[in-house]
Amino acid sequence: MTSLILNPGKITLDELGLIHAGVCQLSLPESARVNIRAAHALVKAAADGDAPVYGVNTGFGKLANKRIDKDQLDTLQRNLIRSHSVGVGEPLAAPIMRLMMATKAASLARGYSGCRDVVVDTILAVHNAGLVPCVPSQGSVGASGDLAPLSHMTLALMGEGDMLVDGVRVPALQALQAAGIAPLTLEAKEGLALINGTQTSTALALHGLLAFEPVLEAALVIGALTLDAARGSDGPFDPRIHAVRGQPGQIDVAQYYRELLKGSAIRASHAEGDDRVQDPYCLRCQPQVVGACVDQLRHAARVLLIEANAVTDNPLVFPEDGAMISGGNFHAEPVALAADGMALAIAEVGAIAERRIAMLIDSSVSRLPPFLTADAGLNSGFMIAHVTAAALASENKSLAHPASVDSLPTSANQEDHVSMATFAARRLQAMIHNTAHILGIELLAAAQGIEFLRPLKSSAVLEEVHALLRKDVPAHHVDRYLAPDIAHATELVKSGAVSRPLAPLAGLPALWTPA
């Protein structure tokens, strides 16, 4: 385990990746405690005073006009957490919860929320002990904060509800005691500060971004392998074409394809005398399509990095002038729109990959044996593997429908426009799963296409990928049980094994590091 100082407002995408992977222990810089204590002093003064302050001595939402007696302020916060812990569905995975806890701790540590040090320290202690609050995945509309999931997280910090310990569900109090962590007792405003915010939807969207990175890289590698299997042209990747359009993702993706195809004997074999004038769009327009997806993902990465560093609870405390102001930073519209853009990109990467599979099995286009089998008729080859890819691409079309355009009013119409960001981000995992499988099928098909071109070889990088697959999946000479081959190829895609040969290539741009 490495030690990582959580600098509030300055967390990087690389640091979020480490937190997601569960390879670091988190701590706060001492300088953050000054800001935390200054804001808490204002909340304490408000709790001791007589003026109504939302969330400190009033009810919540539509009940904000209800005053709460001073001797009931702690009870108010406990009741808030218990009443809002109403989520349903499967628990959120540990990587999501690590991001959720870390970003919530960092947000509170900015010093605009008014909680005590012990609140942030308890979150970090739970994270560092490897405990995972059991948080149901459904029940947030992504406005007024991710109320239900963050309430379940807070409930576990209080020693109520459940924790996941090494994947096993145990009572939260038992898990805290075993780790030597005192259950959190909430004071004025602290429950509200913990559950107002976008940390669940942000963590889900970051989880999607990080999970899709190796899949996107694999799409570039496999797309290049398919182009060589179909004896396509590398002319469409000429940098001059992309420079005159100027789209940055397109320019960068074309550079990837040029590097991947460099030195291919297959390409050299038909550079002259080929009577085909132009390749199908699924080959020729890969930089334009996947490059546009890269631009969407880069934008999403920038938005999510800002949100991971943001203060998104309500009301906010400004120690510099003593103000406590109600606002709407808990509304997760930026996350919802970013997640919807990611969904479109994920779907399109899968959609063009499905078209490449269709092209490979169509002998009139690819000039390879029908369905990539030498004895078509007796053997069906990749006929139905393509059907599976088509089914998955079609499913992604439905899942790509924007969640952010939907809004159901809640809280007796007090919260009358919501973002649906939590679902927008949560549905990304199913889409990534589908796209990874499409690419796994394409990897099998492209590798089989290369077999028909032997003894010619592709580029060194693409031959390395071909050999990686062939270590466990032999060439497809006659029909056999294909599902295990698809599962293995898909795991190579998702794990990053397919994209690993990209690492030694010099000068390639990062796919989505925020500017």
Short mmCIF file of C-alpha atoms in Angstrom, two decimals:
data_model
loop_
_atom_site.label_atom_id
_atom_site.label_comp_id
_atom_site.label_asym_id
_atom_site.label_seq_id
_atom_site.Cartn_x
_atom_site.Cartn_y
_atom_site.Cartn_z
CA MET A 1 0.00 0.00 0.00
CA THR A 2 1.22 3.47 -0.85
CA SER A 3 0.43 6.56 1.19
CA LEU A 4 -1.55 9.28 -0.53
CA ILE A 5 -2.22 12.70 0.94
CA LEU A 6 -5.71 13.76 -0.07
CA ASN A 7 -5.29 17.42 -0.99
CA PRO A 8 -8.83 18.89 -0.96
CA GLY A 9 -9.65 20.50 -4.28
CA LYS A 10 -6.43 19.27 -5.92
CA ILE A 11 -6.94 15.52 -6.44
CA THR A 12 -5.65 14.33 -9.83
CA LEU A 13 -7.11 11.76 -12.19
CA ASP A 14 -4.11 9.51 -11.55
CA GLU A 15 -4.75 9.70 -7.80
CA LEU A 16 -8.39 8.82 -8.33
CA GLY A 17 -7.19 5.80 -10.30
CA LEU A 18 -5.06 4.68 -7.35
CA ILE A 19 -8.00 5.09 -4.97
CA HIS A 20 -10.24 3.15 -7.36
CA ALA A 21 -7.68 0.33 -7.51
CA GLY A 22 -7.49 0.13 -3.71
CA VAL A 23 -3.71 0.44 -3.51
CA CYS A 24 -3.34 3.45 -1.21
CA GLN A 25 -3.89 4.63 2.34
CA LEU A 26 -5.36 8.12 2.57
CA SER A 27 -4.57 10.99 4.91
CA LEU A 28 -5.32 14.71 5.13
CA PRO A 29 -2.76 17.50 5.07
CA GLU A 30 -2.75 19.33 8.40
CA SER A 31 -3.46 22.59 6.59
CA ALA A 32 -6.95 21.31 5.73
CA ARG A 33 -7.88 21.08 9.40
CA VAL A 34 -7.68 24.87 9.80
CA ASN A 35 -10.43 25.32 7.21
CA ILE A 36 -12.54 22.48 8.64
CA ARG A 37 -12.46 23.97 12.15
CA ALA A 38 -13.20 27.51 11.00
CA ALA A 39 -16.37 26.38 9.20
CA HIS A 40 -17.42 24.17 12.11
CA ALA A 41 -17.17 27.11 14.50
CA LEU A 42 -19.77 28.97 12.43
CA VAL A 43 -22.14 26.00 12.41
CA LYS A 44 -21.76 25.59 16.16
CA ALA A 45 -22.56 29.27 16.67
CA ALA A 46 -25.66 28.89 14.48
CA ALA A 47 -26.76 25.83 16.43
CA ASP A 48 -26.38 27.75 19.68
CA GLY A 49 -28.22 30.78 18.31
CA ASP A 50 -31.88 31.54 17.73
CA ALA A 51 -31.98 32.41 14.01
CA PRO A 52 -33.36 29.69 11.70
CA VAL A 53 -30.60 28.08 9.58
CA TYR A 54 -31.54 25.38 7.09
CA GLY A 55 -30.25 21.97 8.01
CA VAL A 56 -28.91 23.15 11.37
CA ASN A 57 -32.09 23.88 13.34
CA THR A 58 -34.80 23.31 10.74
CA GLY A 59 -36.34 20.34 8.99
CA PHE A 60 -35.30 19.32 5.50
CA GLY A 61 -36.69 19.83 2.00
CA LYS A 62 -40.39 20.71 2.16
CA LEU A 63 -40.10 20.66 5.96
CA ALA A 64 -37.56 23.49 6.05
CA ASN A 65 -40.12 25.77 7.76
CA LYS A 66 -40.19 23.51 10.85
CA ARG A 67 -37.96 24.75 13.71
CA ILE A 68 -36.13 22.16 15.79
CA ASP A 69 -35.37 22.64 19.50
CA LYS A 70 -31.70 22.94 20.47
CA ASP A 71 -31.78 19.78 22.56
CA GLN A 72 -32.96 17.80 19.52
CA LEU A 73 -30.39 18.90 16.92
CA ASP A 74 -28.28 15.74 17.19
CA THR A 75 -31.43 13.61 17.01
CA LEU A 76 -32.43 15.55 13.89
CA GLN A 77 -29.24 14.45 12.14
CA ARG A 78 -29.58 10.79 13.19
CA ASN A 79 -33.19 10.72 12.06
CA LEU A 80 -32.19 12.24 8.73
CA ILE A 81 -29.74 9.42 8.04
CA ARG A 82 -32.08 6.65 9.16
CA SER A 83 -35.07 7.96 7.21
CA HIS A 84 -33.03 8.51 4.04
CA SER A 85 -31.41 5.05 4.04
CA VAL A 86 -33.99 3.65 1.65
CA GLY A 87 -31.91 2.32 -1.24
CA VAL A 88 -32.58 -0.95 -3.05
CA GLY A 89 -30.65 -3.21 -5.38
CA GLU A 90 -27.23 -4.83 -5.35
CA PRO A 91 -24.52 -3.16 -3.23
CA LEU A 92 -22.12 -0.82 -4.96
CA ALA A 93 -18.76 -2.44 -5.73
CA ALA A 94 -15.73 -1.75 -3.55
CA PRO A 95 -13.89 0.42 -6.15
CA ILE A 96 -16.94 2.69 -6.41
CA MET A 97 -17.22 2.93 -2.63
CA ARG A 98 -13.54 3.82 -2.29
CA LEU A 99 -14.03 6.71 -4.71
CA MET A 100 -17.25 7.73 -3.00
CA MET A 101 -15.66 7.86 0.46
CA ALA A 102 -12.52 9.61 -0.71
CA THR A 103 -14.34 12.32 -2.67
CA LYS A 104 -16.80 12.90 0.18
CA ALA A 105 -13.93 13.24 2.66
CA ALA A 106 -12.12 15.63 0.32
CA SER A 107 -15.24 17.70 -0.20
CA LEU A 108 -15.89 18.08 3.53
CA ALA A 109 -12.20 18.88 4.07
CA ARG A 110 -12.44 21.92 1.79
CA GLY A 111 -13.91 23.70 4.83
CA TYR A 112 -17.23 24.89 3.45
CA SER A 113 -19.48 22.24 5.02
CA GLY A 114 -19.18 22.91 8.74
CA CYS A 115 -18.50 19.41 10.03
CA ARG A 116 -15.87 18.43 12.61
CA ASP A 117 -12.49 16.82 11.90
CA VAL A 118 -13.75 13.54 13.32
CA VAL A 119 -16.25 13.15 10.48
CA VAL A 120 -13.53 13.26 7.82
CA ASP A 121 -11.17 11.18 9.96
CA THR A 122 -13.78 8.45 10.38
CA ILE A 123 -14.39 8.22 6.63
CA LEU A 124 -10.66 7.90 5.99
CA ALA A 125 -10.23 5.35 8.79
CA VAL A 126 -12.96 3.17 7.28
CA HIS A 127 -11.34 3.45 3.86
CA ASN A 128 -7.88 2.64 5.19
CA ALA A 129 -9.18 -0.38 7.12
CA GLY A 130 -10.49 -1.85 3.87
CA LEU A 131 -14.09 -1.69 5.07
CA VAL A 132 -16.80 -1.14 2.46
CA PRO A 133 -20.13 0.34 3.61
CA CYS A 134 -22.96 -1.71 2.16
CA VAL A 135 -24.72 0.79 -0.11
CA PRO A 136 -27.60 -0.30 -2.38
CA SER A 137 -27.07 0.85 -5.96
CA GLN A 138 -30.57 2.17 -6.69
CA GLY A 139 -32.59 4.96 -5.16
CA SER A 140 -31.02 8.29 -6.16
CA VAL A 141 -32.34 10.77 -8.72
CA GLY A 142 -29.12 12.79 -8.64
CA ALA A 143 -30.43 15.97 -7.05
CA SER A 144 -30.56 17.27 -3.51
CA GLY A 145 -27.52 15.06 -3.48
CA ASP A 146 -27.25 11.30 -3.85
CA LEU A 147 -29.33 11.12 -0.70
CA ALA A 148 -30.13 7.42 -0.33
CA PRO A 149 -26.70 5.96 -1.18
CA LEU A 150 -24.81 8.54 0.87
CA SER A 151 -27.20 7.91 3.76
CA HIS A 152 -26.41 4.19 3.68
CA MET A 153 -22.70 5.07 3.72
CA THR A 154 -23.20 7.39 6.69
CA LEU A 155 -25.37 4.84 8.48
CA ALA A 156 -22.48 2.37 8.35
CA LEU A 157 -20.11 5.03 9.74
CA MET A 158 -22.56 5.39 12.65
CA GLY A 159 -22.36 1.65 13.34
CA GLU A 160 -25.77 0.89 11.88
CA GLY A 161 -26.57 -1.00 8.70
CA ASP A 162 -23.92 -3.27 7.20
CA MET A 163 -20.35 -3.33 5.93
CA LEU A 164 -18.72 -5.60 3.38
CA VAL A 165 -15.55 -7.13 4.80
CA ASP A 166 -13.60 -9.12 2.19
CA GLY A 167 -16.87 -9.38 0.28
CA VAL A 168 -18.80 -10.76 3.27
CA ARG A 169 -21.71 -8.75 4.66
CA VAL A 170 -21.41 -8.11 8.41
CA PRO A 171 -23.11 -5.69 10.83
CA ALA A 172 -21.43 -2.30 10.60
CA LEU A 173 -20.86 -1.98 14.34
CA GLN A 174 -19.08 -5.34 14.42
CA ALA A 175 -16.82 -4.32 11.53
CA LEU A 176 -15.97 -0.95 13.11
CA GLN A 177 -15.18 -2.53 16.47
CA ALA A 178 -12.95 -5.15 14.85
CA ALA A 179 -11.02 -2.37 13.10
CA GLY A 180 -10.78 -0.25 16.25
CA ILE A 181 -12.87 2.59 14.80
CA ALA A 182 -15.34 4.43 17.02
CA PRO A 183 -18.84 4.75 15.49
CA LEU A 184 -19.55 8.29 14.34
CA THR A 185 -21.93 10.38 16.45
CA LEU A 186 -23.39 13.20 14.39
CA GLU A 187 -23.76 16.79 15.52
CA ALA A 188 -25.53 19.79 13.96
CA LYS A 189 -25.56 19.82 10.13
CA GLU A 190 -23.16 16.88 9.84
CA GLY A 191 -25.71 14.37 8.59
CA LEU A 192 -26.89 16.83 5.96
CA ALA A 193 -23.32 17.61 4.90
CA LEU A 194 -22.61 13.90 4.49
CA ILE A 195 -25.63 13.10 2.30
CA ASN A 196 -25.98 16.28 0.24
CA GLY A 197 -23.56 15.93 -2.65
CA THR A 198 -22.84 14.20 -5.93
CA GLN A 199 -20.21 11.74 -4.71
CA THR A 200 -22.16 8.57 -5.62
CA SER A 201 -22.94 9.59 -9.19
CA THR A 202 -19.42 10.98 -9.61
CA ALA A 203 -17.86 7.77 -8.29
CA LEU A 204 -20.03 5.69 -10.63
CA ALA A 205 -19.08 7.82 -13.62
CA LEU A 206 -15.38 7.70 -12.72
CA HIS A 207 -15.70 3.93 -12.36
CA GLY A 208 -17.06 3.84 -15.91
CA LEU A 209 -14.29 6.07 -17.22
CA LEU A 210 -11.54 3.98 -15.62
CA ALA A 211 -13.11 0.66 -16.64
CA PHE A 212 -13.50 1.77 -20.25
CA GLU A 213 -9.91 2.94 -20.72
CA PRO A 214 -8.42 -0.50 -21.56
CA VAL A 215 -11.47 -1.31 -23.69
CA LEU A 216 -11.04 1.83 -25.78
CA GLU A 217 -7.33 1.16 -26.22
CA ALA A 218 -8.14 -2.40 -27.26
CA ALA A 219 -10.63 -1.05 -29.82
CA LEU A 220 -7.82 0.83 -31.55
CA VAL A 221 -5.55 -2.22 -31.63
CA ILE A 222 -8.27 -4.61 -32.81
CA GLY A 223 -9.54 -2.12 -35.39
CA ALA A 224 -6.04 -1.98 -36.86
CA LEU A 225 -5.79 -5.78 -36.88
CA THR A 226 -9.12 -5.99 -38.70
CA LEU A 227 -7.96 -3.47 -41.28
CA ASP A 228 -4.91 -5.62 -42.04
CA ALA A 229 -7.00 -8.82 -42.12
CA ALA A 230 -9.25 -7.18 -44.73
CA ARG A 231 -6.21 -5.84 -46.59
CA GLY A 232 -7.42 -2.32 -46.14
CA SER A 233 -5.52 0.84 -46.93
CA ASP A 234 -3.57 2.96 -44.46
CA GLY A 235 -4.08 6.01 -46.71
CA PRO A 236 -7.09 7.26 -44.70
CA PHE A 237 -4.78 7.71 -41.69
CA ASP A 238 -2.49 10.18 -43.48
CA PRO A 239 -1.97 13.06 -41.01
CA ARG A 240 -2.75 15.68 -43.66
CA ILE A 241 -6.36 14.49 -43.90
CA HIS A 242 -6.94 14.96 -40.19
CA ALA A 243 -4.99 18.18 -39.84
CA VAL A 244 -7.24 20.01 -42.29
CA ARG A 245 -10.30 19.06 -40.27
CA GLY A 246 -8.68 19.87 -36.93
CA GLN A 247 -10.65 17.66 -34.56
CA PRO A 248 -8.12 16.74 -31.84
CA GLY A 249 -9.42 13.25 -31.05
CA GLN A 250 -9.49 12.35 -34.72
CA ILE A 251 -5.91 13.57 -35.20
CA ASP A 252 -4.70 11.53 -32.23
CA VAL A 253 -6.55 8.35 -33.17
CA ALA A 254 -5.17 8.48 -36.72
CA GLN A 255 -1.70 8.66 -35.20
CA TYR A 256 -2.44 5.49 -33.21
CA TYR A 257 -3.43 3.65 -36.39
CA ARG A 258 -0.33 4.78 -38.26
CA GLU A 259 1.89 3.47 -35.47
CA LEU A 260 -0.03 0.22 -35.16
CA LEU A 261 0.21 -0.55 -38.87
CA LYS A 262 3.82 0.55 -39.38
CA GLY A 263 5.92 -2.18 -40.96
CA SER A 264 3.06 -4.49 -41.96
CA ALA A 265 4.04 -6.86 -44.76
CA ILE A 266 0.36 -7.49 -45.37
CA ARG A 267 -0.14 -3.81 -46.18
CA ALA A 268 2.95 -3.76 -48.39
CA SER A 269 1.68 -6.76 -50.36
CA HIS A 270 -1.29 -4.86 -51.82
CA ALA A 271 -0.03 -1.28 -51.79
CA GLU A 272 0.00 -1.41 -55.58
CA GLY A 273 -2.29 -3.17 -58.04
CA ASP A 274 -5.30 -3.36 -55.70
CA ASP A 275 -8.45 -2.61 -57.74
CA ARG A 276 -10.40 -1.39 -54.70
CA VAL A 277 -10.60 2.40 -54.65
CA GLN A 278 -11.92 2.96 -51.13
CA ASP A 279 -12.48 0.86 -48.01
CA PRO A 280 -15.83 0.63 -46.21
CA TYR A 281 -16.51 3.32 -43.62
CA CYS A 282 -15.95 0.88 -40.75
CA LEU A 283 -12.27 0.80 -41.77
CA ARG A 284 -11.72 4.15 -43.43
CA CYS A 285 -13.57 6.32 -40.90
CA GLN A 286 -12.16 4.84 -37.69
CA PRO A 287 -10.31 8.06 -36.77
CA GLN A 288 -13.41 10.15 -37.38
CA VAL A 289 -15.71 7.90 -35.34
CA VAL A 290 -13.45 6.75 -32.52
CA GLY A 291 -11.74 10.14 -32.43
CA ALA A 292 -15.07 11.83 -31.77
CA CYS A 293 -15.64 9.32 -28.97
CA VAL A 294 -12.22 10.18 -27.53
CA ASP A 295 -13.17 13.87 -27.50
CA GLN A 296 -16.37 13.05 -25.61
CA LEU A 297 -14.45 10.99 -23.07
CA ARG A 298 -11.85 13.71 -22.59
CA HIS A 299 -14.60 16.20 -21.89
CA ALA A 300 -16.20 13.79 -19.42
CA ALA A 301 -12.85 13.28 -17.67
CA ARG A 302 -12.47 17.04 -17.22
CA VAL A 303 -16.00 17.41 -15.83
CA LEU A 304 -15.64 14.47 -13.47
CA LEU A 305 -12.26 15.62 -12.18
CA ILE A 306 -13.75 19.02 -11.36
CA GLU A 307 -16.69 17.34 -9.65
CA ALA A 308 -14.47 14.97 -7.66
CA ASN A 309 -12.78 18.06 -6.18
CA ALA A 310 -15.99 20.06 -5.69
CA VAL A 311 -18.01 21.08 -2.65
CA THR A 312 -21.57 19.98 -3.38
CA ASP A 313 -23.53 20.00 -0.11
CA ASN A 314 -25.95 22.61 1.19
CA PRO A 315 -26.05 25.10 2.83
CA LEU A 316 -22.44 26.16 2.42
CA VAL A 317 -20.42 27.89 5.10
CA PHE A 318 -18.04 30.73 4.22
CA PRO A 319 -15.80 31.44 7.23
CA GLU A 320 -14.14 34.44 5.62
CA ASP A 321 -17.30 36.53 6.12
CA GLY A 322 -19.42 34.33 8.37
CA ALA A 323 -22.07 33.63 5.70
CA MET A 324 -24.15 30.45 5.48
CA ILE A 325 -25.87 30.33 2.08
CA SER A 326 -28.37 27.85 0.65
CA GLY A 327 -27.78 26.92 -2.97
CA GLY A 328 -27.96 23.96 -5.33
CA ASN A 329 -24.49 22.50 -5.83
CA PHE A 330 -25.96 19.08 -5.02
CA HIS A 331 -27.69 19.05 -8.43
CA ALA A 332 -25.69 16.55 -10.49
CA GLU A 333 -26.52 17.85 -13.97
CA PRO A 334 -22.82 18.16 -14.94
CA VAL A 335 -22.29 14.50 -14.03
CA ALA A 336 -25.47 13.40 -15.80
CA LEU A 337 -24.53 15.11 -19.06
CA ALA A 338 -20.96 13.80 -18.86
CA ALA A 339 -22.23 10.26 -18.25
CA ASP A 340 -24.67 10.54 -21.14
CA GLY A 341 -21.82 11.64 -23.41
CA MET A 342 -19.77 8.68 -22.19
CA ALA A 343 -22.67 6.34 -22.94
CA LEU A 344 -22.85 7.56 -26.53
CA ALA A 345 -19.10 7.10 -26.95
CA ILE A 346 -19.13 3.60 -25.48
CA ALA A 347 -22.04 2.62 -27.73
CA GLU A 348 -20.36 4.00 -30.86
CA VAL A 349 -17.06 2.21 -30.20
CA GLY A 350 -19.08 -1.02 -30.04
CA ALA A 351 -21.24 -0.12 -33.02
CA ILE A 352 -18.36 0.42 -35.46
CA ALA A 353 -16.66 -2.74 -34.15
CA GLU A 354 -19.82 -4.72 -34.92
CA ARG A 355 -19.72 -3.33 -38.48
CA ARG A 356 -16.12 -4.45 -38.86
CA ILE A 357 -17.09 -8.01 -37.85
CA ALA A 358 -19.91 -7.93 -40.41
CA MET A 359 -17.44 -6.77 -43.05
CA LEU A 360 -14.94 -9.54 -42.23
CA ILE A 361 -17.49 -12.35 -42.60
CA ASP A 362 -18.86 -10.94 -45.88
CA SER A 363 -16.55 -12.42 -48.53
CA SER A 364 -17.76 -9.95 -51.17
CA VAL A 365 -16.25 -7.10 -49.14
CA SER A 366 -13.38 -8.66 -47.19
CA ARG A 367 -12.26 -11.08 -49.93
CA LEU A 368 -11.76 -13.64 -47.18
CA PRO A 369 -13.55 -17.02 -47.12
CA PRO A 370 -17.27 -16.70 -46.27
CA PHE A 371 -17.82 -16.42 -42.50
CA LEU A 372 -14.05 -16.87 -42.07
CA THR A 373 -14.16 -20.62 -42.56
CA ALA A 374 -12.39 -22.60 -45.30
CA ASP A 375 -15.26 -25.03 -45.76
CA ALA A 376 -18.35 -22.82 -45.55
CA GLY A 377 -21.57 -24.80 -45.62
CA LEU A 378 -20.26 -27.72 -43.65
CA ASN A 379 -18.96 -25.12 -41.20
CA SER A 380 -20.76 -21.91 -40.16
CA GLY A 381 -17.63 -20.21 -38.87
CA PHE A 382 -18.30 -16.79 -37.36
CA MET A 383 -21.85 -16.46 -38.69
CA ILE A 384 -23.60 -16.51 -35.30
CA ALA A 385 -20.74 -14.95 -33.35
CA HIS A 386 -21.55 -11.88 -35.42
CA VAL A 387 -25.21 -12.21 -34.45
CA THR A 388 -24.16 -12.01 -30.80
CA ALA A 389 -22.19 -8.86 -31.54
CA ALA A 390 -25.21 -7.37 -33.32
CA ALA A 391 -27.43 -8.18 -30.33
CA LEU A 392 -25.03 -6.46 -27.95
CA ALA A 393 -24.66 -3.39 -30.18
CA SER A 394 -28.43 -3.10 -30.40
CA GLU A 395 -28.77 -3.40 -26.63
CA ASN A 396 -26.28 -0.56 -26.23
CA LYS A 397 -28.43 1.63 -28.47
CA SER A 398 -31.27 1.41 -25.95
CA LEU A 399 -28.95 1.91 -22.99
CA ALA A 400 -27.42 4.98 -24.65
CA HIS A 401 -30.71 6.90 -24.45
CA PRO A 402 -29.84 10.00 -22.40
CA ALA A 403 -30.88 9.76 -18.76
CA SER A 404 -30.44 13.48 -18.19
CA VAL A 405 -33.51 14.41 -20.25
CA ASP A 406 -35.75 12.66 -17.74
CA SER A 407 -36.89 14.34 -14.54
CA LEU A 408 -39.49 13.28 -11.99
CA PRO A 409 -40.27 15.87 -9.29
CA THR A 410 -39.69 14.70 -5.71
CA SER A 411 -40.13 15.95 -2.14
CA ALA A 412 -43.66 17.30 -2.70
CA ASN A 413 -42.44 19.35 -5.69
CA GLN A 414 -39.78 21.17 -3.68
CA GLU A 415 -37.17 19.25 -5.69
CA ASP A 416 -38.93 19.72 -9.01
CA HIS A 417 -36.09 19.14 -11.50
CA VAL A 418 -33.59 16.35 -10.98
CA SER A 419 -30.62 15.09 -13.02
CA MET A 420 -30.94 11.28 -12.95
CA ALA A 421 -27.13 11.32 -12.88
CA THR A 422 -26.84 8.24 -10.70
CA PHE A 423 -28.56 6.01 -13.21
CA ALA A 424 -26.82 7.80 -16.08
CA ALA A 425 -23.51 6.72 -14.58
CA ARG A 426 -24.58 3.33 -13.23
CA ARG A 427 -25.75 2.05 -16.63
CA LEU A 428 -22.28 2.55 -18.11
CA GLN A 429 -21.03 -0.76 -16.71
CA ALA A 430 -23.55 -2.79 -18.71
CA MET A 431 -22.58 -0.89 -21.85
CA ILE A 432 -18.85 -1.41 -21.27
CA HIS A 433 -19.54 -5.12 -20.73
CA ASN A 434 -21.37 -5.28 -24.07
CA THR A 435 -18.73 -3.33 -26.00
CA ALA A 436 -15.91 -5.43 -24.53
CA HIS A 437 -17.66 -8.58 -25.75
CA ILE A 438 -18.14 -7.13 -29.23
CA LEU A 439 -14.43 -6.37 -29.34
CA GLY A 440 -13.61 -9.84 -28.06
CA ILE A 441 -15.56 -11.31 -30.97
CA GLU A 442 -13.84 -8.95 -33.39
CA LEU A 443 -10.44 -9.96 -32.03
CA LEU A 444 -11.24 -13.61 -32.78
CA ALA A 445 -12.52 -12.76 -36.25
CA ALA A 446 -9.61 -10.49 -37.16
CA ALA A 447 -7.07 -13.05 -35.95
CA GLN A 448 -8.79 -15.69 -38.05
CA GLY A 449 -8.69 -13.40 -41.06
CA ILE A 450 -4.93 -13.01 -40.62
CA GLU A 451 -4.58 -16.82 -40.76
CA PHE A 452 -5.82 -16.80 -44.37
CA LEU A 453 -3.08 -14.33 -45.36
CA ARG A 454 -0.13 -16.36 -44.11
CA PRO A 455 2.81 -16.48 -44.57
CA LEU A 456 2.48 -12.68 -44.74
CA LYS A 457 2.81 -10.93 -41.41
CA SER A 458 1.23 -7.83 -39.98
CA SER A 459 3.16 -5.20 -38.02
CA ALA A 460 5.25 -6.23 -35.02
CA VAL A 461 2.70 -4.80 -32.57
CA LEU A 462 -0.26 -6.51 -34.20
CA GLU A 463 1.59 -9.81 -34.49
CA GLU A 464 2.26 -9.58 -30.74
CA VAL A 465 -1.48 -9.25 -30.14
CA HIS A 466 -2.21 -12.13 -32.53
CA ALA A 467 0.30 -14.33 -30.68
CA LEU A 468 -1.21 -13.33 -27.33
CA LEU A 469 -4.60 -14.63 -28.43
CA ARG A 470 -3.14 -17.77 -30.00
CA LYS A 471 -1.44 -18.76 -26.71
CA ASP A 472 -4.83 -20.02 -25.51
CA VAL A 473 -7.14 -19.86 -28.53
CA PRO A 474 -6.06 -21.88 -31.59
CA ALA A 475 -6.98 -20.98 -35.15
CA HIS A 476 -10.51 -21.83 -36.23
CA HIS A 477 -10.16 -24.62 -38.81
CA VAL A 478 -13.52 -26.34 -38.20
CA ASP A 479 -16.56 -25.42 -36.14
CA ARG A 480 -16.10 -25.78 -32.39
CA TYR A 481 -17.59 -24.51 -29.14
CA LEU A 482 -16.95 -20.75 -29.52
CA ALA A 483 -18.36 -19.30 -26.28
CA PRO A 484 -15.20 -20.06 -24.23
CA ASP A 485 -13.08 -18.43 -26.94
CA ILE A 486 -15.25 -15.30 -26.78
CA ALA A 487 -14.98 -15.23 -22.99
CA HIS A 488 -11.19 -15.50 -23.15
CA ALA A 489 -10.82 -12.84 -25.85
CA THR A 490 -13.13 -10.50 -23.95
CA GLU A 491 -11.04 -10.87 -20.80
CA LEU A 492 -7.95 -9.92 -22.81
CA VAL A 493 -9.81 -6.77 -23.87
CA LYS A 494 -11.06 -5.80 -20.41
CA SER A 495 -7.86 -6.59 -18.55
CA GLY A 496 -5.70 -4.36 -20.73
CA ALA A 497 -3.68 -7.26 -22.14
CA VAL A 498 -4.63 -6.41 -25.73
CA SER A 499 -3.58 -2.79 -25.35
CA ARG A 500 -0.34 -3.51 -23.47
CA PRO A 501 1.75 -3.59 -26.68
CA LEU A 502 0.88 0.10 -27.12
CA ALA A 503 3.07 1.06 -24.15
CA PRO A 504 6.46 0.87 -25.91
CA LEU A 505 5.27 2.96 -28.87
CA ALA A 506 6.84 6.39 -28.54
CA GLY A 507 5.04 9.69 -28.88
CA LEU A 508 1.44 8.49 -28.69
CA PRO A 509 -0.90 11.05 -27.06
CA ALA A 510 -2.78 10.19 -23.88
CA LEU A 511 -6.34 9.24 -24.71
CA TRP A 512 -8.16 11.29 -22.09
CA THR A 513 -5.93 13.04 -19.62
CA PRO A 514 -7.74 16.30 -18.81
CA ALA A 515 -5.98 19.47 -19.94
#
